C-alpha positions as CSV (number, residue, x, y, z in Angstrom):
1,X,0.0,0.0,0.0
2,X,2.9,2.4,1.0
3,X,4.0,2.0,-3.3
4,X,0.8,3.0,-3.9
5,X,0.3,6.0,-1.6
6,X,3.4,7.8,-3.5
7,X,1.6,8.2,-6.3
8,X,-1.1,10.0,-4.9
9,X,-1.4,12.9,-2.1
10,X,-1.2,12.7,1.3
11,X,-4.6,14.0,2.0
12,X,-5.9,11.0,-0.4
13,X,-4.8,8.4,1.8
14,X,-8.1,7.9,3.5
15,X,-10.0,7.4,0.3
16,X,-7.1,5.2,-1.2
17,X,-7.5,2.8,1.3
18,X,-11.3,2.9,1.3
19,X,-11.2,2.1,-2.5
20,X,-8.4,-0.7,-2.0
21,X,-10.8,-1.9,0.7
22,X,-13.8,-2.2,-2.3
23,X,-11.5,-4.0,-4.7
24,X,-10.5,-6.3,-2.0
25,X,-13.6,-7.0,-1.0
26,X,-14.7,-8.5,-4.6
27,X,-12.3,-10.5,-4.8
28,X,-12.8,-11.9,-1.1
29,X,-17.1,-12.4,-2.0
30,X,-16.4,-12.7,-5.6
31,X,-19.4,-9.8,-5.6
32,X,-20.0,-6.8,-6.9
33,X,-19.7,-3.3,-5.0
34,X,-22.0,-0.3,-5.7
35,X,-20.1,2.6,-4.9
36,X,-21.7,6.0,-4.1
37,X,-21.6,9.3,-6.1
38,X,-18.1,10.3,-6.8
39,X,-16.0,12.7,-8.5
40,X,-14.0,12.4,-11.9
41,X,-10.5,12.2,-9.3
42,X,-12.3,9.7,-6.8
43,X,-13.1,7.7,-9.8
44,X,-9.4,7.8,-11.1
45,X,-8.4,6.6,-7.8
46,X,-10.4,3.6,-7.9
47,X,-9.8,2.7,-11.0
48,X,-6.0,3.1,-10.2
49,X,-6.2,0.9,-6.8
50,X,-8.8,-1.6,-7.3
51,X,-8.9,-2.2,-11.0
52,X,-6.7,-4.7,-11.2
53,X,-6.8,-8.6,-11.5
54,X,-10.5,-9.9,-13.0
55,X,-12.4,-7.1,-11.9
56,X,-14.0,-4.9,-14.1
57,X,-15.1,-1.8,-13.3
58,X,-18.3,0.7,-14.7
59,X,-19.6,3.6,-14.0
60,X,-23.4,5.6,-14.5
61,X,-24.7,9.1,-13.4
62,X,-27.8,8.5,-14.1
63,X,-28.2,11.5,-16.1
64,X,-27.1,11.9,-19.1
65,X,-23.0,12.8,-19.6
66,X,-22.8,13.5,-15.9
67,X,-19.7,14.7,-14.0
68,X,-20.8,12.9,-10.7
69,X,-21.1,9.0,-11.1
70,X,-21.3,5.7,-9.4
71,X,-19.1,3.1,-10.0
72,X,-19.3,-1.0,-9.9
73,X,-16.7,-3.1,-8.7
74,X,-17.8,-6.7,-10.1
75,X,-16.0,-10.0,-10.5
76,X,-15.6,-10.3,-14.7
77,X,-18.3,-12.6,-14.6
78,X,-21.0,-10.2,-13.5
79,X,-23.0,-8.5,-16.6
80,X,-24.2,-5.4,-15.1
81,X,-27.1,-3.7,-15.6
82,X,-28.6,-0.3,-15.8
83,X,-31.1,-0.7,-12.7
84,X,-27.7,-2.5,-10.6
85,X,-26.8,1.1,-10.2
86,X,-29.6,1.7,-8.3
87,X,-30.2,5.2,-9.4
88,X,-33.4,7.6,-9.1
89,X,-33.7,10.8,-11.0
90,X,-35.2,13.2,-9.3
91,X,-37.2,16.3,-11.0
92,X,-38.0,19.9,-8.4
93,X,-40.7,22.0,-9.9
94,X,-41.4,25.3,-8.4
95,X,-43.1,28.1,-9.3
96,X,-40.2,29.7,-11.8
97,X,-42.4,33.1,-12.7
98,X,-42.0,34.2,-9.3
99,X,-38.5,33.2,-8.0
100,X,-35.5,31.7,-9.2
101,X,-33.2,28.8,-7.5
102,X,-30.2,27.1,-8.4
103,X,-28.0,24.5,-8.2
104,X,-26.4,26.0,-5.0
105,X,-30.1,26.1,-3.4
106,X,-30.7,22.7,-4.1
107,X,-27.5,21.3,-2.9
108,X,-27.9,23.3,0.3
109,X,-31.1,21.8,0.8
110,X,-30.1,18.1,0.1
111,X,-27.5,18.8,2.6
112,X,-29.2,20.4,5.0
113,X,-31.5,17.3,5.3
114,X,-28.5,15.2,6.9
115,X,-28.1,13.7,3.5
116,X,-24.2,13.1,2.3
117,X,-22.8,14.1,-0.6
118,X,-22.0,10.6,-1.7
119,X,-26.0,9.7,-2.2
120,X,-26.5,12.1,-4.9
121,X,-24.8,13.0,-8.1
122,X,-25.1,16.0,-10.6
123,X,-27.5,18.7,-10.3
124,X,-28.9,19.9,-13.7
125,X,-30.9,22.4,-14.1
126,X,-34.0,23.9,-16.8
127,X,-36.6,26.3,-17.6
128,X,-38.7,25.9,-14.4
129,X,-37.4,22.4,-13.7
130,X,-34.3,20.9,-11.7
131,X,-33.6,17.6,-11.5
132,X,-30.7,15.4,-10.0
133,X,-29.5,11.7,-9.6
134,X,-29.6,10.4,-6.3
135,X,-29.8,7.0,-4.5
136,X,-32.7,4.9,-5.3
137,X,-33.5,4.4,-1.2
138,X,-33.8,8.0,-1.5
139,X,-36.2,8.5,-3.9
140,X,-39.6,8.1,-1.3
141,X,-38.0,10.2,1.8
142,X,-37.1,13.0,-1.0
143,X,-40.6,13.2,-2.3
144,X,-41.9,13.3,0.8
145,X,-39.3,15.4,2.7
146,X,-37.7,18.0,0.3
147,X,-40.7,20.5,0.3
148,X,-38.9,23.7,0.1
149,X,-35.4,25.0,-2.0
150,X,-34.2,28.2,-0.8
151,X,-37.3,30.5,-0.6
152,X,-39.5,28.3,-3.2
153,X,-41.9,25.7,-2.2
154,X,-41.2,22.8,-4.9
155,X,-43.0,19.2,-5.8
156,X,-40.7,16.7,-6.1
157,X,-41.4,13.4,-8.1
158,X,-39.3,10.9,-9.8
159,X,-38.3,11.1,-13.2
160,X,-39.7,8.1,-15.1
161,X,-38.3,7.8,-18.9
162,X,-35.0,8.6,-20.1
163,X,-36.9,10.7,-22.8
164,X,-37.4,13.3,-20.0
165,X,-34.0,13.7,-18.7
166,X,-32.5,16.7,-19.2
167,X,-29.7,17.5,-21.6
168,X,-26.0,18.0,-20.6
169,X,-26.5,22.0,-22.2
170,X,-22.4,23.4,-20.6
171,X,-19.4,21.5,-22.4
172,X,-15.9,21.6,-21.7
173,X,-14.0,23.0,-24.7
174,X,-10.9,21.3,-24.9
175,X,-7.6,23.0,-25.3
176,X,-3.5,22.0,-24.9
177,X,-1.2,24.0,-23.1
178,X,2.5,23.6,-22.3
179,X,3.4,24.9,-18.6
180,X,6.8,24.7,-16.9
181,X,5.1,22.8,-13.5
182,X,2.2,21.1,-12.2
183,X,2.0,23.8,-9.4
184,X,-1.6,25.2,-9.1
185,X,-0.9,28.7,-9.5
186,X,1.5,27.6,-13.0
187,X,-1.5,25.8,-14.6
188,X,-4.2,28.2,-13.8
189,X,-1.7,31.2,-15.3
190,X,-1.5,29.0,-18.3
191,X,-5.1,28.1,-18.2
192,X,-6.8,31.3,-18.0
193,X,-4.0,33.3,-19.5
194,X,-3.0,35.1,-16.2
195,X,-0.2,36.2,-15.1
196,X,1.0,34.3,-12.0
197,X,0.7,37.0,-9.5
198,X,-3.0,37.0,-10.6
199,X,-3.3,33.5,-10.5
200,X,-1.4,33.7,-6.6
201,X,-4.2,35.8,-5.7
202,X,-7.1,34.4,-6.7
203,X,-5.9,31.1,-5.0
204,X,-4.8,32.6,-1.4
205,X,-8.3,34.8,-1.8
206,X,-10.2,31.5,-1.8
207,X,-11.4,31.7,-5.4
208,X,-10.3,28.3,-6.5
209,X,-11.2,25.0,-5.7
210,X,-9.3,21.4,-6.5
211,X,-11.9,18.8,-6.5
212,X,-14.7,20.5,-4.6
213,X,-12.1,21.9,-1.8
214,X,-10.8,25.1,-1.5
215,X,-6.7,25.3,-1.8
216,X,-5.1,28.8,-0.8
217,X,-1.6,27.1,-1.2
218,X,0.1,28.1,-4.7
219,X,2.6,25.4,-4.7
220,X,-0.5,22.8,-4.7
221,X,0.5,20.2,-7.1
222,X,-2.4,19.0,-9.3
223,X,-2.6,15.3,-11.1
224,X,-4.9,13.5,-13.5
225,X,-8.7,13.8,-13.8
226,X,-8.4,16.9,-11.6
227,X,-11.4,19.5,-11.0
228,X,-10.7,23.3,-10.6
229,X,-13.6,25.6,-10.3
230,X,-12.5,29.4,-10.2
231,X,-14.9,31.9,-8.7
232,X,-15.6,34.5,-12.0
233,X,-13.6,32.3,-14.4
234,X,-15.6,28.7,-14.5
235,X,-14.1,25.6,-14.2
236,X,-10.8,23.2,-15.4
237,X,-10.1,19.8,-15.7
238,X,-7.0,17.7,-16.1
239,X,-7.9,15.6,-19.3
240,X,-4.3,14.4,-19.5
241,X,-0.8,15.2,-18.8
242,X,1.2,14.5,-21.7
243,X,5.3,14.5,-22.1
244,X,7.5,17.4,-21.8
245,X,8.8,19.6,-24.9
246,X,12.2,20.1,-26.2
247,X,12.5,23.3,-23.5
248,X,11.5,20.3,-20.3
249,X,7.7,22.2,-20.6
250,X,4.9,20.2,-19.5
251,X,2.0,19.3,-21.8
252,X,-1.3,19.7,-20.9
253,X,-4.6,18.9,-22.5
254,X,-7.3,20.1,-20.4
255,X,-10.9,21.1,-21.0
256,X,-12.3,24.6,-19.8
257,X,-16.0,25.2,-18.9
258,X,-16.8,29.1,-18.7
């Protein structure tokens, strides 16, 4: 486990060993294991720790090209299914003429029910509508429970037919970039087109976020699959991190949503 942990951060650790933990534990019962919700670097992790040997390992959101997904660990016998993800989309209507909510509103209200962040996935909205993919043992308490989102009073039911899932309507544009490190403050510079100084201060203000946490250090060191969301200046992620140049700079591919 030590081998593996250098690869990784420190901070990971806990979620390295929970993964291994998964993996082991297939190959122990010789069944599958549903994860919960996780993020594009959570996944990586897993599929770095615990996709080794005969398992095989697959992933759903529930809603269409979602960011947020759960994955299954299974033995390579196991033929999985779309219902084996135990999944429920979820739809919020509220009364859109007279107030507006978001995606913050609705993930403060999820969480403020005691529910974690691992038993729901991506929060999408539309005109009037939100909807979002949560755990199937869910769906009943959440109809019954989620009554209000912010200031609106909402219905909530469950979604029924793929036809009425909403669209994935914000892509990532991809682009390449060459920087000289993997330091966070080098590769948002690059990204955005800062300068470093500017990039130094939006991460010790508390503007940036690496996978959902806020990092005020500059010297952060960022890996594969990684998620950067900027206050004002959208979101990064770490599609791949190609070789180095003939002047030692680091390739980047990464894909930018504004």
């Amino acid at each position: 486990m030590n081998e593996v942990f250098q690869h990784f951060r420190k901070d990971e650790q806990p979620f390295i060993e929970q993964a291994s933990g998964w993996g082991t534990e297939v190959e122990d019962r010789y069944a599958p294991k549903l994860t919960g919700f996780l993020d594009p670097r959570q996944r990586h992790i897993v599929r770095a720790v615990a996709g080794t040997g005969d398992l095989v390992i697959t992933e759903s959101g529930g809603l269409p090209e979602a960011e947020r997904k759960r994955m299954m660990i299974a033995p390579s016998y196991f033929e999985v299914q779309p219902e084996d993800y135990e999944i429920s989309v979820m739809e919020i209507r509220y009364p859109s003429k007279f107030i507006e909510i978001g995606h913050r509103d609705v993930l403060g209200s999820l969480t403020g029910l005691g529910i974690d962040r691992a038993r729901f996935g991506d929060i999408r909205t539309g005109d009037g509508v939100i909807q979002f993919a949560a755990d199937r043992s869910l769906a009943d308490y959440l109809a019954a429970n989620l009554q209000a989102v912010g200031k609106a009073k909402v219905r909530v039911s469950e979604v029924d037919t793929a036809e009425s899932l909403l669209p994935l309507t914000e892509r990532y544009e991809e682009a390449s970039i060459t920087v000289s490190s993997l330091r966070l403050d080098t590769v948002l510079a690059g990204a955005l087109n800062l300068s470093r100084q500017k990039a130094a201060t939006l991460i010790q203000s508390g503007r940036v976020k690496v996978n959902h946490a806020v990092r005020e250090s500059v010297s952060f060191e960022l890996s594969d699959s990684d998620l950067l969301s900027v206050r004002g200046h959208g979101r990064i992620r770490i599609e791949e991190i190609g070789g180095r140049t003939k002047k030692e700079r680091i390739r980047l591919i990464i894909g930018m949503l504004k």
